[in-house]
C-alpha positions as a printed NumPy array, in Angstrom:
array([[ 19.022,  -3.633,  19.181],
       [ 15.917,  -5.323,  17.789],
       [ 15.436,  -5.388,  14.18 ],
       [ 11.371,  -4.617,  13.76 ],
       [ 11.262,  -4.88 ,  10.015],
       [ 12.956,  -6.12 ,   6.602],
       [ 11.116,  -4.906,   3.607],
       [ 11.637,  -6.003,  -0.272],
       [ 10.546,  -3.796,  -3.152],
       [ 10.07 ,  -5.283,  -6.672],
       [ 12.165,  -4.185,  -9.417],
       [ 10.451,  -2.164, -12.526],
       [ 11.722,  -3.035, -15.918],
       [ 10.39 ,  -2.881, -19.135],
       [  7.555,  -5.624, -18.885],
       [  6.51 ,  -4.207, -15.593],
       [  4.971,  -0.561, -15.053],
       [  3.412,  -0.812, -11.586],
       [  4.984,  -2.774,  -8.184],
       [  3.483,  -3.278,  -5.025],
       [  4.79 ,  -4.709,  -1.776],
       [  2.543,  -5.411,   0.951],
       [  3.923,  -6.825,   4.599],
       [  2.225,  -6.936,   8.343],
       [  4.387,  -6.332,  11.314],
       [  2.688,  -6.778,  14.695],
       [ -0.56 ,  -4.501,  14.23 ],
       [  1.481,  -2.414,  11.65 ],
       [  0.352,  -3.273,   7.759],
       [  2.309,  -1.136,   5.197],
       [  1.248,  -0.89 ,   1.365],
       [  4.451,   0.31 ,  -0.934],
       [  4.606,   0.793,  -4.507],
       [  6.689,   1.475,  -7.14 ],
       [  6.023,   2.753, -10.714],
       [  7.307,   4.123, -14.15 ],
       [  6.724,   7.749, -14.11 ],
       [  5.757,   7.369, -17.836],
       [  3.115,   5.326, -16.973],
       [  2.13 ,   6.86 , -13.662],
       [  2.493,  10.262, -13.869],
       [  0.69 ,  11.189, -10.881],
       [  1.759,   8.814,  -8.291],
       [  0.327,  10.866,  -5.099],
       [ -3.231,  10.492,  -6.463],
       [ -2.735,   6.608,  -7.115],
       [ -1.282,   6.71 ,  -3.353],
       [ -4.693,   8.517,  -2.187],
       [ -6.904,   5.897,  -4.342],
       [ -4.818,   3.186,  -2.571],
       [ -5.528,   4.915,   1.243],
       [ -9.168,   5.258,   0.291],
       [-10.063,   1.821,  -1.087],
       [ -8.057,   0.487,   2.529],
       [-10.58 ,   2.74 ,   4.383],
       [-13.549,   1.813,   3.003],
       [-12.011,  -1.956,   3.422],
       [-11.435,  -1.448,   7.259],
       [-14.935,   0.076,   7.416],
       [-16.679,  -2.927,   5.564],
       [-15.242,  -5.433,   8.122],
       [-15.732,  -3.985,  10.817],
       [-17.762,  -6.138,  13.717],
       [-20.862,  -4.221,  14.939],
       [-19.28 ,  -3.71 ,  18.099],
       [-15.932,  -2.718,  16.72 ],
       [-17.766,   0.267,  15.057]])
């Protein structure tokens, strides 16, 4: 067997609200977070903010010919 990935996630204390943990595997990038439920009460729409700022990313560098 083949290990295909080792992932860290930071800690959240009291000086720290918000996490994130980004990594690349092969063509594979992953975006993780981790957050005080206090401070992010909602933490589905901050995961749909995150997926729709990484589209319009992909879109804006796209080649011509990628597109």
């Amino acid at each position: 067997t083949r290990l295909s990935m080792v992932t860290a996630m930071p800690a959240i204390n009291d000086h720290t609200g918000l996490a994130h943990s980004a990594l690349r595997n092969d063509q594979q990038f992953t975006l993780m977070f981790v957050a005080c439920r206090r401070m992010l009460p909602d933490p589905e729409q901050y995961r749909r903010c995150l997926a729709h700022s990484l589209q319009q990313l992909r879109a804006a560098t796209q080649t011509h010919s990628e597109r």
